[in-house]
């Protein structure tokens, strides 16, 4: 049994949708049903996610018979962090690092340094990882050489 520090499902599905759109012709609009079926995402849930990505300026919508959704920016200009924050708001690995939540233990807490370092590393990876960067190796090519294989 493994404890997961989990990425919210909305963020996972949003990333899948953005990655799918990045693989299409930049001028081609994709229908919500196409994205949902190709990515194995429930359509109703994806509709809400796409609306938030449109509001966040990452996806744009076009109306009409040839309408649908396409990326609002080049894949090189969209990071994992952009997508996750458009859907979930600011990322915090622990409540003490969330400016709005805070923590009453903070004055005597000895863990804040660890959580802060974890936060910095996660943000560094999510910020530097662009959607365009994913066009290289699918995960099946790297799982064997990563720490993921030893976690099983």
mmCIF file of C-alpha atoms in Angstrom:
data_model
loop_
_atom_site.group_PDB
_atom_site.id
_atom_site.type_symbol
_atom_site.label_atom_id
_atom_site.label_comp_id
_atom_site.label_asym_id
_atom_site.label_seq_id
_atom_site.Cartn_x
_atom_site.Cartn_y
_atom_site.Cartn_z
ATOM 1 C CA UNK A 1 0.000 0.000 0.000
ATOM 2 C CA UNK A 2 1.351 3.411 -0.963
ATOM 3 C CA UNK A 3 0.331 6.848 0.317
ATOM 4 C CA UNK A 4 -0.175 9.211 -2.597
ATOM 5 C CA UNK A 5 0.460 12.918 -2.705
ATOM 6 C CA UNK A 6 -2.208 13.207 -5.310
ATOM 7 C CA UNK A 7 -2.748 15.540 -8.243
ATOM 8 C CA UNK A 8 -6.466 16.412 -8.335
ATOM 9 C CA UNK A 9 -8.446 14.606 -11.022
ATOM 10 C CA UNK A 10 -9.517 17.970 -12.516
ATOM 11 C CA UNK A 11 -5.857 18.874 -13.046
ATOM 12 C CA UNK A 12 -5.058 15.474 -14.559
ATOM 13 C CA UNK A 13 -8.007 15.696 -16.973
ATOM 14 C CA UNK A 14 -7.201 19.316 -17.801
ATOM 15 C CA UNK A 15 -3.614 18.421 -18.615
ATOM 16 C CA UNK A 16 -4.806 15.536 -20.801
ATOM 17 C CA UNK A 17 -7.115 17.891 -22.725
ATOM 18 C CA UNK A 18 -4.377 20.504 -23.240
ATOM 19 C CA UNK A 19 -1.875 17.834 -24.318
ATOM 20 C CA UNK A 20 -4.432 16.397 -26.765
ATOM 21 C CA UNK A 21 -5.082 19.841 -28.271
ATOM 22 C CA UNK A 22 -1.331 20.436 -28.585
ATOM 23 C CA UNK A 23 -1.052 17.340 -30.783
ATOM 24 C CA UNK A 24 -3.656 18.660 -33.250
ATOM 25 C CA UNK A 25 -3.195 21.059 -36.152
ATOM 26 C CA UNK A 26 -2.992 24.500 -34.459
ATOM 27 C CA UNK A 27 -5.901 25.765 -36.597
ATOM 28 C CA UNK A 28 -8.127 22.731 -36.042
ATOM 29 C CA UNK A 29 -10.951 23.053 -33.549
ATOM 30 C CA UNK A 30 -11.744 19.927 -31.544
ATOM 31 C CA UNK A 31 -15.214 19.127 -30.268
ATOM 32 C CA UNK A 32 -15.570 18.418 -26.563
ATOM 33 C CA UNK A 33 -16.862 14.908 -27.346
ATOM 34 C CA UNK A 34 -13.745 14.131 -29.389
ATOM 35 C CA UNK A 35 -11.402 15.252 -26.600
ATOM 36 C CA UNK A 36 -13.408 13.366 -23.961
ATOM 37 C CA UNK A 37 -13.500 10.093 -25.898
ATOM 38 C CA UNK A 38 -9.854 10.196 -27.030
ATOM 39 C CA UNK A 39 -8.643 10.983 -23.508
ATOM 40 C CA UNK A 40 -11.054 8.754 -21.570
ATOM 41 C CA UNK A 41 -12.505 11.683 -19.630
ATOM 42 C CA UNK A 42 -16.201 12.004 -18.691
ATOM 43 C CA UNK A 43 -17.697 14.601 -21.060
ATOM 44 C CA UNK A 44 -19.751 16.537 -18.473
ATOM 45 C CA UNK A 45 -16.752 16.855 -16.167
ATOM 46 C CA UNK A 46 -14.530 17.903 -19.087
ATOM 47 C CA UNK A 47 -16.986 20.654 -20.082
ATOM 48 C CA UNK A 48 -16.498 22.356 -16.706
ATOM 49 C CA UNK A 49 -12.722 21.890 -16.877
ATOM 50 C CA UNK A 50 -12.546 23.357 -20.398
ATOM 51 C CA UNK A 51 -14.575 26.395 -19.271
ATOM 52 C CA UNK A 52 -11.990 27.075 -16.553
ATOM 53 C CA UNK A 53 -9.137 26.662 -19.051
ATOM 54 C CA UNK A 54 -10.866 29.138 -21.395
ATOM 55 C CA UNK A 55 -11.264 31.579 -18.468
ATOM 56 C CA UNK A 56 -7.579 31.037 -17.657
ATOM 57 C CA UNK A 57 -6.571 31.992 -21.208
ATOM 58 C CA UNK A 58 -5.076 28.588 -22.083
ATOM 59 C CA UNK A 59 -7.792 27.361 -24.463
ATOM 60 C CA UNK A 60 -10.039 29.345 -26.777
ATOM 61 C CA UNK A 61 -13.417 28.377 -28.126
ATOM 62 C CA UNK A 62 -14.879 28.926 -31.581
ATOM 63 C CA UNK A 63 -18.573 28.787 -32.299
ATOM 64 C CA UNK A 64 -20.243 27.440 -35.404
ATOM 65 C CA UNK A 65 -20.395 24.212 -37.373
ATOM 66 C CA UNK A 66 -16.598 23.921 -37.498
ATOM 67 C CA UNK A 67 -16.301 25.188 -33.938
ATOM 68 C CA UNK A 68 -14.766 23.650 -30.895
ATOM 69 C CA UNK A 69 -11.643 24.221 -28.840
ATOM 70 C CA UNK A 70 -8.010 24.931 -29.578
ATOM 71 C CA UNK A 71 -4.997 26.178 -27.646
ATOM 72 C CA UNK A 72 -4.905 29.918 -27.000
ATOM 73 C CA UNK A 73 -1.091 29.902 -26.770
ATOM 74 C CA UNK A 74 1.722 27.889 -28.292
ATOM 75 C CA UNK A 75 2.458 24.618 -26.419
ATOM 76 C CA UNK A 76 5.919 26.032 -25.597
ATOM 77 C CA UNK A 77 4.190 28.817 -23.658
ATOM 78 C CA UNK A 78 1.946 26.595 -21.522
ATOM 79 C CA UNK A 79 3.449 24.965 -18.436
ATOM 80 C CA UNK A 80 2.019 22.276 -16.185
ATOM 81 C CA UNK A 81 1.852 24.972 -13.528
ATOM 82 C CA UNK A 82 -0.299 27.192 -15.801
ATOM 83 C CA UNK A 83 -2.840 24.410 -16.332
ATOM 84 C CA UNK A 84 -2.980 23.260 -12.713
ATOM 85 C CA UNK A 85 -3.312 26.791 -11.331
ATOM 86 C CA UNK A 86 -6.001 27.695 -13.888
ATOM 87 C CA UNK A 87 -8.041 24.766 -12.555
ATOM 88 C CA UNK A 88 -7.098 24.546 -8.879
ATOM 89 C CA UNK A 89 -5.695 27.934 -7.912
ATOM 90 C CA UNK A 90 -2.292 28.351 -6.271
ATOM 91 C CA UNK A 91 -0.433 25.116 -5.551
ATOM 92 C CA UNK A 92 0.517 24.337 -1.941
ATOM 93 C CA UNK A 93 1.883 21.002 -0.710
ATOM 94 C CA UNK A 94 0.678 21.709 2.822
ATOM 95 C CA UNK A 95 -1.817 24.100 4.431
ATOM 96 C CA UNK A 96 0.988 26.017 6.130
ATOM 97 C CA UNK A 97 2.238 27.144 2.700
ATOM 98 C CA UNK A 98 -1.172 28.407 1.591
ATOM 99 C CA UNK A 99 -1.368 32.144 2.271
ATOM 100 C CA UNK A 100 -5.117 31.963 2.948
ATOM 101 C CA UNK A 101 -5.172 28.883 5.187
ATOM 102 C CA UNK A 102 -2.057 29.378 7.249
ATOM 103 C CA UNK A 103 -1.379 27.249 10.299
ATOM 104 C CA UNK A 104 -1.654 27.897 14.020
ATOM 105 C CA UNK A 105 1.414 25.673 14.585
ATOM 106 C CA UNK A 106 3.673 27.937 12.508
ATOM 107 C CA UNK A 107 5.441 29.750 15.373
ATOM 108 C CA UNK A 108 6.700 26.456 16.841
ATOM 109 C CA UNK A 109 6.743 24.283 13.726
ATOM 110 C CA UNK A 110 9.979 22.517 12.839
ATOM 111 C CA UNK A 111 8.667 21.088 9.528
ATOM 112 C CA UNK A 112 8.127 24.322 7.599
ATOM 113 C CA UNK A 113 11.624 24.146 6.064
ATOM 114 C CA UNK A 114 10.950 20.676 4.624
ATOM 115 C CA UNK A 115 7.531 21.624 3.249
ATOM 116 C CA UNK A 116 8.967 24.810 1.801
ATOM 117 C CA UNK A 117 11.767 22.926 0.026
ATOM 118 C CA UNK A 118 9.308 20.318 -1.328
ATOM 119 C CA UNK A 119 7.084 23.183 -2.537
ATOM 120 C CA UNK A 120 10.021 24.899 -4.286
ATOM 121 C CA UNK A 121 11.090 21.692 -6.067
ATOM 122 C CA UNK A 122 7.553 20.861 -7.196
ATOM 123 C CA UNK A 123 6.984 24.404 -8.465
ATOM 124 C CA UNK A 124 10.320 24.357 -10.288
ATOM 125 C CA UNK A 125 9.410 21.146 -12.158
ATOM 126 C CA UNK A 126 5.817 22.185 -12.904
ATOM 127 C CA UNK A 127 6.919 25.628 -14.110
ATOM 128 C CA UNK A 128 9.691 24.410 -16.407
ATOM 129 C CA UNK A 129 7.688 21.510 -17.877
ATOM 130 C CA UNK A 130 5.840 22.763 -20.934
ATOM 131 C CA UNK A 131 3.190 20.997 -22.946
ATOM 132 C CA UNK A 132 5.557 21.105 -25.943
ATOM 133 C CA UNK A 133 8.205 19.291 -23.897
ATOM 134 C CA UNK A 134 5.943 16.262 -23.681
ATOM 135 C CA UNK A 135 6.235 15.552 -27.381
ATOM 136 C CA UNK A 136 9.459 13.697 -26.671
ATOM 137 C CA UNK A 137 9.151 10.426 -24.748
ATOM 138 C CA UNK A 138 5.906 8.789 -23.672
ATOM 139 C CA UNK A 139 6.014 7.489 -20.097
ATOM 140 C CA UNK A 140 6.403 3.868 -21.170
ATOM 141 C CA UNK A 141 9.879 4.843 -22.451
ATOM 142 C CA UNK A 142 11.011 6.323 -19.141
ATOM 143 C CA UNK A 143 9.195 4.290 -16.476
ATOM 144 C CA UNK A 144 11.794 1.527 -16.580
ATOM 145 C CA UNK A 145 14.592 3.975 -15.789
ATOM 146 C CA UNK A 146 12.773 6.115 -13.233
ATOM 147 C CA UNK A 147 12.002 5.742 -9.559
ATOM 148 C CA UNK A 148 8.410 4.979 -10.537
ATOM 149 C CA UNK A 149 9.299 1.382 -11.344
ATOM 150 C CA UNK A 150 10.757 0.811 -7.885
ATOM 151 C CA UNK A 151 7.627 2.152 -6.173
ATOM 152 C CA UNK A 152 5.503 -0.807 -7.284
#
